[in-house]
Short mmCIF file of C-alpha atoms and ligand atoms in Angstrom, two decimals:
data_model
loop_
_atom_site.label_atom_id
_atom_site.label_comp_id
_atom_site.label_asym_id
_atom_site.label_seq_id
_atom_site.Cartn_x
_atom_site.Cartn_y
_atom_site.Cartn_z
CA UNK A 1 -50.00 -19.89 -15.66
CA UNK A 2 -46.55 -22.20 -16.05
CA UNK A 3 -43.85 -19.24 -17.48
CA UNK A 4 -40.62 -18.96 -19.11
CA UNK A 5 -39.00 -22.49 -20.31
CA UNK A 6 -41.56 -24.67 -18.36
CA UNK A 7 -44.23 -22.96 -20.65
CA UNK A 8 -42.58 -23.44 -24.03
CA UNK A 9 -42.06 -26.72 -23.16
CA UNK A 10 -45.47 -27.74 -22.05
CA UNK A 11 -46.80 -26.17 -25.32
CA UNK A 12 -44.80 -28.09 -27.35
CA UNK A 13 -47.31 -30.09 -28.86
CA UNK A 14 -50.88 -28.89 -28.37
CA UNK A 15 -53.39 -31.00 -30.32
CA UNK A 16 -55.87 -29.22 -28.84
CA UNK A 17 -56.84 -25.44 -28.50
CA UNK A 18 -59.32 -24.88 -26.13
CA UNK A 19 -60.22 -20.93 -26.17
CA UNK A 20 -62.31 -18.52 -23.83
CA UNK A 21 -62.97 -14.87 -23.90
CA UNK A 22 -63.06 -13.66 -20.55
CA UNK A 23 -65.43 -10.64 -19.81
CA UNK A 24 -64.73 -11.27 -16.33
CA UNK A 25 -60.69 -10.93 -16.63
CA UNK A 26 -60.94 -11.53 -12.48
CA UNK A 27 -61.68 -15.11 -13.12
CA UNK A 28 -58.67 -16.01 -14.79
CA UNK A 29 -57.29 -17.50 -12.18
CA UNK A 30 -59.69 -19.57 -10.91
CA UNK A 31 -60.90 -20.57 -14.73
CA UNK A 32 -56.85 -21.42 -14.85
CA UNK A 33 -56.87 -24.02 -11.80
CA UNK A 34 -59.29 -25.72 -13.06
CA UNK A 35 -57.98 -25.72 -16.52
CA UNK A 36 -54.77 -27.22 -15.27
CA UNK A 37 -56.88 -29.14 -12.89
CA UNK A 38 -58.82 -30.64 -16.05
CA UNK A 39 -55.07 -31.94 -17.65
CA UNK A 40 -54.24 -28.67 -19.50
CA UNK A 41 -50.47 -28.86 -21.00
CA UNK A 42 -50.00 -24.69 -21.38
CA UNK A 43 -51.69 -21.56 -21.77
CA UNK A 44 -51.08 -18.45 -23.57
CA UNK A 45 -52.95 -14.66 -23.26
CA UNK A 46 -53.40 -12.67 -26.52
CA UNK A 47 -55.07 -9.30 -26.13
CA UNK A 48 -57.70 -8.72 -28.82
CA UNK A 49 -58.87 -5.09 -29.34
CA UNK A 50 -62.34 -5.28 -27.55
CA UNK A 51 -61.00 -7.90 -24.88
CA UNK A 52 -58.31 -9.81 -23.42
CA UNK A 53 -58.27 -13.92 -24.50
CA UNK A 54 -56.74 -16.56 -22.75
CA UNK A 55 -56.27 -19.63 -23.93
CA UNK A 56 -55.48 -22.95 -23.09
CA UNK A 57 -53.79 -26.12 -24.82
CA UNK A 58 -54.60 -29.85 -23.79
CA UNK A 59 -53.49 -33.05 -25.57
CA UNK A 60 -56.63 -34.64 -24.86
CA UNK A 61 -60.27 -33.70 -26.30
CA UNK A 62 -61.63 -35.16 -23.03
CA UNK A 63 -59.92 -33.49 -20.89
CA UNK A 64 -60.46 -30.13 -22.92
CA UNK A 65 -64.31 -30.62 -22.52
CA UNK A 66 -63.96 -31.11 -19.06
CA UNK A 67 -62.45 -28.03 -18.23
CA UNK A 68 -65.54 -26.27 -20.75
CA UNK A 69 -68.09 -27.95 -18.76
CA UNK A 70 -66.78 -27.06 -15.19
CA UNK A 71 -66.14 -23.44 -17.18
CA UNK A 72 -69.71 -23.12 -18.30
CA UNK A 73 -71.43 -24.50 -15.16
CA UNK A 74 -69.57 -23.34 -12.36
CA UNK A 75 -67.71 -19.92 -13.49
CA UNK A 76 -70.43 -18.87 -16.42
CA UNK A 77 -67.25 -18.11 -18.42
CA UNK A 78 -68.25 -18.60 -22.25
CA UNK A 79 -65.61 -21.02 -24.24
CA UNK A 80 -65.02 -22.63 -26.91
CA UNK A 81 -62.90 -26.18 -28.99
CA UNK A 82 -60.73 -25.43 -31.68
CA UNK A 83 -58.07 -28.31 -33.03
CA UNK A 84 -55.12 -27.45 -33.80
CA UNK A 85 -53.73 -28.62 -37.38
CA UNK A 86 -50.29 -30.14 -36.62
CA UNK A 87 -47.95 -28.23 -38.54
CA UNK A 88 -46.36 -29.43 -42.15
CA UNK A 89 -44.02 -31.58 -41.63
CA UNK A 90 -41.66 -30.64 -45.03
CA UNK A 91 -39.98 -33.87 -45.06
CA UNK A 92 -42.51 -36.33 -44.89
CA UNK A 93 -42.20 -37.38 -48.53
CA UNK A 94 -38.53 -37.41 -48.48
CA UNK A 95 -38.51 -40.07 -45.43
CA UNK A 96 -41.35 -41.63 -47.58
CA UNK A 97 -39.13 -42.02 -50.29
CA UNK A 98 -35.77 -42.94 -48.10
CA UNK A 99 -34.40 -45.97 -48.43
CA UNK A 100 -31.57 -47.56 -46.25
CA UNK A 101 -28.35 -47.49 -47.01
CA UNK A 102 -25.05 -49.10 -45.81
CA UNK A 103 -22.34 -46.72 -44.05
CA UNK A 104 -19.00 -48.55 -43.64
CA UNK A 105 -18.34 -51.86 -42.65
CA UNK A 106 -20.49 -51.85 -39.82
CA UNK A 107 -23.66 -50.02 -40.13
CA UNK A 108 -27.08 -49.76 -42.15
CA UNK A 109 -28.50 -46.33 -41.85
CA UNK A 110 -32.12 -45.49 -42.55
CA UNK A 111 -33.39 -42.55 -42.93
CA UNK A 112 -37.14 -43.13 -43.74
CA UNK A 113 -40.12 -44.12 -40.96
CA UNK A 114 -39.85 -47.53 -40.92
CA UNK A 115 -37.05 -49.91 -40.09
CA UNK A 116 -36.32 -53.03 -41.95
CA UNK A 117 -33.99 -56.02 -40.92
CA UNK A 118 -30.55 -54.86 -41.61
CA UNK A 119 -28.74 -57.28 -43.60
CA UNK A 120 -25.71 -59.07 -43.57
CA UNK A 121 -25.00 -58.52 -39.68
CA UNK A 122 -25.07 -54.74 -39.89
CA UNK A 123 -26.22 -52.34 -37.10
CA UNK A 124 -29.32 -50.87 -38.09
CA UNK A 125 -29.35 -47.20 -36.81
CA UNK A 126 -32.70 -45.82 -37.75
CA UNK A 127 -32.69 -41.86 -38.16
CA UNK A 128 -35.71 -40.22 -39.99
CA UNK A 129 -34.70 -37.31 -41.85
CA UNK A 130 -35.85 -34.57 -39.65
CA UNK A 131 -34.96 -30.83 -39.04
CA UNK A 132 -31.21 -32.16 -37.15
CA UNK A 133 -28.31 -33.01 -39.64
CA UNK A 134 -27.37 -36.60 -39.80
CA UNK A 135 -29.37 -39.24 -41.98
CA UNK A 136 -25.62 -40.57 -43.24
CA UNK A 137 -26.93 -38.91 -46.64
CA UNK A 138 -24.02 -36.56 -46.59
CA UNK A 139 -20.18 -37.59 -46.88
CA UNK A 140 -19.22 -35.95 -43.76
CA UNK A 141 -21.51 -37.84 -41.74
CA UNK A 142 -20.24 -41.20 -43.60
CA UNK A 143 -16.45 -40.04 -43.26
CA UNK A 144 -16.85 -39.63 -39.63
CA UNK A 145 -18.08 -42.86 -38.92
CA UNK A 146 -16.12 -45.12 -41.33
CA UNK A 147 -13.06 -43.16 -39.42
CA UNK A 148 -14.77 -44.34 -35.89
CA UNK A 149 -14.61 -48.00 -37.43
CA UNK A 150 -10.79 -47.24 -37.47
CA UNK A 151 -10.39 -46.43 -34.33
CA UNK A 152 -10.81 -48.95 -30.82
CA UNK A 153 -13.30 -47.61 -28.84
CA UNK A 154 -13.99 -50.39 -26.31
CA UNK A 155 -14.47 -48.58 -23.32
CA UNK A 156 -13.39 -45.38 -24.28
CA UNK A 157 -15.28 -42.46 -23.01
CA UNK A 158 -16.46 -40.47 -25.80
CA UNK A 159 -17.11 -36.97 -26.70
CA UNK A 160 -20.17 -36.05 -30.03
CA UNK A 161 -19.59 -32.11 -30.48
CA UNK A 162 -21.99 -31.13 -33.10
CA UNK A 163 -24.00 -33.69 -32.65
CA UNK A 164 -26.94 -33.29 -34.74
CA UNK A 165 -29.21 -36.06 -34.88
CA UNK A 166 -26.67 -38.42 -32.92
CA UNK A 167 -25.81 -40.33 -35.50
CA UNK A 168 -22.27 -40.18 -34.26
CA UNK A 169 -23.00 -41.02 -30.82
CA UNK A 170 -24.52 -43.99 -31.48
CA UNK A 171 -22.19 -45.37 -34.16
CA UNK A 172 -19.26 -44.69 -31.48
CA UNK A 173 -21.51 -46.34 -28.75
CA UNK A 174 -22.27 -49.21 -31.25
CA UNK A 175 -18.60 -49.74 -31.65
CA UNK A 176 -18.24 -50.09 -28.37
CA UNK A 177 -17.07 -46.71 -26.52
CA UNK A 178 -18.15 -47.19 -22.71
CA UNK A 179 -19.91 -43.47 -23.00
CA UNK A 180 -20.45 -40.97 -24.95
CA UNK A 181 -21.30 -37.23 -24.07
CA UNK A 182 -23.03 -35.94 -27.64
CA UNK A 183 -23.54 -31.95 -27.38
CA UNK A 184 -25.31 -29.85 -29.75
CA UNK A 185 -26.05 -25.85 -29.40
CA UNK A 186 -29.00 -26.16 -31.18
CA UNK A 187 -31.79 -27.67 -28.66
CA UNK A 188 -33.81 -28.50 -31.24
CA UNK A 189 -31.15 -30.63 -32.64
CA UNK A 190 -30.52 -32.56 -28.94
CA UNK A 191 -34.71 -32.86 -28.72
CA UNK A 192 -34.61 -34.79 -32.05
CA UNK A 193 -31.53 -36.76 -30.49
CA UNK A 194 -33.39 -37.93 -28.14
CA UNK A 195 -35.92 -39.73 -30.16
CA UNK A 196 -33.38 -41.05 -32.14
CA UNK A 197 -32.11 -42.93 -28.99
CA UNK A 198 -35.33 -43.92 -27.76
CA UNK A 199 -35.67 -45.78 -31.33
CA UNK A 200 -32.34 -47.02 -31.07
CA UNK A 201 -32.12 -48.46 -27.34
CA UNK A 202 -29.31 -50.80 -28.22
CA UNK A 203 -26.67 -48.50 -29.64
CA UNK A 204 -28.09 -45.57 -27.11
CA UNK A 205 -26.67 -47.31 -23.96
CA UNK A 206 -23.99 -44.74 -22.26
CA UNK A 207 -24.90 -41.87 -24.59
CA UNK A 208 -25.43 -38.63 -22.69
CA UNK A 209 -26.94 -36.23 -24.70
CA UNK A 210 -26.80 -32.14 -23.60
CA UNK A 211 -27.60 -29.12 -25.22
CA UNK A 212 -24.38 -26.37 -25.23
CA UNK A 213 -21.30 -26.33 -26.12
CA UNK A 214 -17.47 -27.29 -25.24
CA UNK A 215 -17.76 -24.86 -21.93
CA UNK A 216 -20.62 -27.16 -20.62
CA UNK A 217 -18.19 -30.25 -20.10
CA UNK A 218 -16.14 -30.57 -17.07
CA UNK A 219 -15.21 -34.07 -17.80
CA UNK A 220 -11.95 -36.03 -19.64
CA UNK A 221 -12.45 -37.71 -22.84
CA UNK A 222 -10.10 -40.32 -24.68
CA UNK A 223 -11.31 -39.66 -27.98
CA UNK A 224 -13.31 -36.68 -29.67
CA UNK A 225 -15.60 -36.76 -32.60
CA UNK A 226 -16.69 -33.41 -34.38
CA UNK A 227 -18.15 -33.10 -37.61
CA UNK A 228 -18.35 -29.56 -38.32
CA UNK A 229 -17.48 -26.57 -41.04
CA UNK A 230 -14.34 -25.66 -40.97
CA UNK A 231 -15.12 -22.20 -39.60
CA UNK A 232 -16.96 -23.62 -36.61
CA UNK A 233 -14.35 -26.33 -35.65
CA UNK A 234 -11.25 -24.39 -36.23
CA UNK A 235 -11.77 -22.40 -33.01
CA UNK A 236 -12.63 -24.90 -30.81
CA UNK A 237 -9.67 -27.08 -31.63
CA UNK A 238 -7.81 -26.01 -28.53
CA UNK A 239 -10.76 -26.11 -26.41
CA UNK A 240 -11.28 -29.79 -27.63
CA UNK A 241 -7.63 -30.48 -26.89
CA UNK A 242 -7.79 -29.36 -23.23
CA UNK A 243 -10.80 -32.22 -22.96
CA UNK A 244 -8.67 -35.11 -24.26
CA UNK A 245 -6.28 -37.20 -22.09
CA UNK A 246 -2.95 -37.14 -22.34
CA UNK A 247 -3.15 -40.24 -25.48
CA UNK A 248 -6.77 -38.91 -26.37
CA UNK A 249 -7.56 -39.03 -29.93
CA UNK A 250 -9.77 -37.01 -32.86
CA UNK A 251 -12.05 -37.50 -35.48
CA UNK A 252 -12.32 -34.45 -37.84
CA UNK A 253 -14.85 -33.93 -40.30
CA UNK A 254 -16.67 -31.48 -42.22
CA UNK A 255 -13.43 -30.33 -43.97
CA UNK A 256 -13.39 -29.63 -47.49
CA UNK A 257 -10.42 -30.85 -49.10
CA UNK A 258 -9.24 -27.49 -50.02
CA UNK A 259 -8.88 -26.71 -46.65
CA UNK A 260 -6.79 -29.46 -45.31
CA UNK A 261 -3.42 -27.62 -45.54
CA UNK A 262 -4.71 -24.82 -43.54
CA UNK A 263 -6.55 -27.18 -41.27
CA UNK A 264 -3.49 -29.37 -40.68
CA UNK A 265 -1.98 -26.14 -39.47
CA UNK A 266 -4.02 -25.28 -36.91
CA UNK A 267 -4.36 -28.73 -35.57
CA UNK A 268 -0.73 -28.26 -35.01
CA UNK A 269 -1.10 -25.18 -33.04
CA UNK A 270 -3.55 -26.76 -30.87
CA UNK A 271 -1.53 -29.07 -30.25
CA UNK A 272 -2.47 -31.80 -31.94
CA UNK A 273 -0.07 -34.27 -34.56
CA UNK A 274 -2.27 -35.61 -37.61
CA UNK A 275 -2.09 -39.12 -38.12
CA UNK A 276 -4.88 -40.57 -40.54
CA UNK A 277 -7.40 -39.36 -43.37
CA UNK A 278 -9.83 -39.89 -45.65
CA UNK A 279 -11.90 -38.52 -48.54
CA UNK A 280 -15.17 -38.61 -50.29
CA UNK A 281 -16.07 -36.66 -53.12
CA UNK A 282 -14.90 -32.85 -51.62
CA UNK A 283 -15.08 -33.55 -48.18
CA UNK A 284 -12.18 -35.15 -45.99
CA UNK A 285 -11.96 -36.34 -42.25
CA UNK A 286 -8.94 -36.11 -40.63
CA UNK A 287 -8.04 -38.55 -37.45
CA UNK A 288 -5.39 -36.96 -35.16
CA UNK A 289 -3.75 -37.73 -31.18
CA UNK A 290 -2.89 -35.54 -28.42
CA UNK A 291 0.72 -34.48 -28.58
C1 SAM B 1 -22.80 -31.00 -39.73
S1 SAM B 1 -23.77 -31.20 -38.28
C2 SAM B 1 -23.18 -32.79 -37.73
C3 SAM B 1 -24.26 -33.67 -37.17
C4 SAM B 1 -23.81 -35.11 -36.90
N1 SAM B 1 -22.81 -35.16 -35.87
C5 SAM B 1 -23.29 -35.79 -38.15
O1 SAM B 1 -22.11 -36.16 -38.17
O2 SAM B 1 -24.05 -35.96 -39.10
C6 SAM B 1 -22.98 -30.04 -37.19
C7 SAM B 1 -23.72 -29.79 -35.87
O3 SAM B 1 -22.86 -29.02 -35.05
C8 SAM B 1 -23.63 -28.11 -34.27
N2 SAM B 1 -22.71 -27.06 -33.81
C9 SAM B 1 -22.16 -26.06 -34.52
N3 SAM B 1 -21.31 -25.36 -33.75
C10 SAM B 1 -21.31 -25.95 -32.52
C11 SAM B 1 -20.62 -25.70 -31.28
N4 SAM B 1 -19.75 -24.71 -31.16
N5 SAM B 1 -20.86 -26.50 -30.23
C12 SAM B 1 -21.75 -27.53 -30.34
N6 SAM B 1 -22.44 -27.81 -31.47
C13 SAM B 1 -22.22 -27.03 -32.55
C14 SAM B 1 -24.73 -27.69 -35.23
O4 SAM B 1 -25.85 -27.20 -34.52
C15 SAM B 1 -25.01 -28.99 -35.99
O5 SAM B 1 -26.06 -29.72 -35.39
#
């Protein structure tokens, strides 16, 4: 039986539960190989009261009835089918209900499941609203990128801390940074990343995506992007600083307004000087250089 990481991972999406009682516990192993054998994705062991269960997830009914044939006739071990119901997905009606929207000068966000043309030359980034933060239906998001439109990127090598759904990252790769490192702590966040990028191959070019935080990165960056709260940023802003160039830039978001004198503060402490911002509704992003 696969353990640790390998096994959540395999188990990610069972559509299939396949499960057996064993009277015979010895068997397990052998009723195992062949399970695997058969195309099984994981397996799991629950212990009932009268007796232990093991059982087994596959993606594929066929697959799933092989291993319950080979089961029945060769081992005598008694099994059964059962389908897993995928679970609710709570935002199906909102991305239903999404429609596009334009962010900037440059870009046409859409948050539902379906892509349409973007017009007027825009880049179409297409992010459905899932469990990661970044659809560009909050002002931080859209203050971070209209910032990035302010900046030159061409060729710059990028850093995405926070970065969520990697909305970000592929607004800074659109606007032409020669890579991007996006990082998120939350794995779930970086998983949902991913798909973005695979439906967004264009913009996704040069965008490394890894889950952890600033003490993952051993590289240099010439500009940083970080849309955060306030109390999550503030400590990392010397941290960020050490990963910038000598001329590297910031992008700042996440800030309410209220908090800009204090925030200005410790930018200066870290070492940075703030040159640009910009507002929407409560929120603010502030743009800021090394030095
Ligand atoms: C407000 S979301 C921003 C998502 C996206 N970049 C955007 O602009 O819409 C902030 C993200 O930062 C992540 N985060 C918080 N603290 C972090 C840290 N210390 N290092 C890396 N990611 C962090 C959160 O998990 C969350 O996904």
């Amino acid at each position: 039986v696969p353990s640790g990481a390998a096994f959540a991972l395999a188990t990610l999406r069972p559509t299939i539960v396949f499960v057996i009682a064993l009277d015979r516990p010895e068997q397990f192993e052998i009723a195992s190989a062949f399970a695997f054998a058969c195309g099984a994705t994981g397996a799991e062991s629950l212990f009932g009261p009268e007796r232990e269960i093991w059982r087994f997830y596959f993606s594929e009914a066929g697959a799933a009835e092989d291993a319950v044939r080979i089961w029945r006739d060769r081992l005598g071990i008694d099994a059964r089918i059962e389908r897993l119901r995928p679970p609710a997905d709570p935002l199906a009606a909102f991305r239903a209900a999404a429609r596009p929207r334009p962010v900037g000068r440059s870009f046409w966000l859409a948050p539902g499941d379906v892509l349409e043309p973007a017009p007027g030359g825009r880049i179409a980034l297409h992010l459905p609203a899932s469990t990661a933060f970044g659809t560009g239906g909050h002002e931080s998001t859209r203050l971070a990128i209209r910032r990035l439109e302010e900046e030159v990127l061409d060729g710059l090598r990028v850093l995405d801390l926070g970065s969520g759904s990697g909305v970000l990252a592929l607004a800074a790769s659109a606007l032409g940074a020669g890579s991007v490192h996006a990082l998120d702590l939350d794995a779930d966040a970086v998983f949902e990343a991913r798909r973005n990028l695979l439906r967004n191959p264009v913009a996704a070019r040069g965008v490394h995506l890894l889950a952890g935080g600033l003490e993952s990165l051993a590289g240099v960056y010439d500009l940083a992007v970080a849309n955060m709260l306030f109390s999550e940023l503030s400590p990392l802003l010397a941290g960020i600083g050490g990963r910038l160039a000598g001329t590297g830039r910031a992008v700042f978001s996440g800030l309410l307004a209220e908090q800009r004198r204090e925030f200005v503060a410790l930018c200066a402490e870290a070492g940075f000087a703030v040159d640009g911002e910009a507002g929407e509704g409560e929120w603010i992003a502030i743009a800021a250089r090394r030095g």
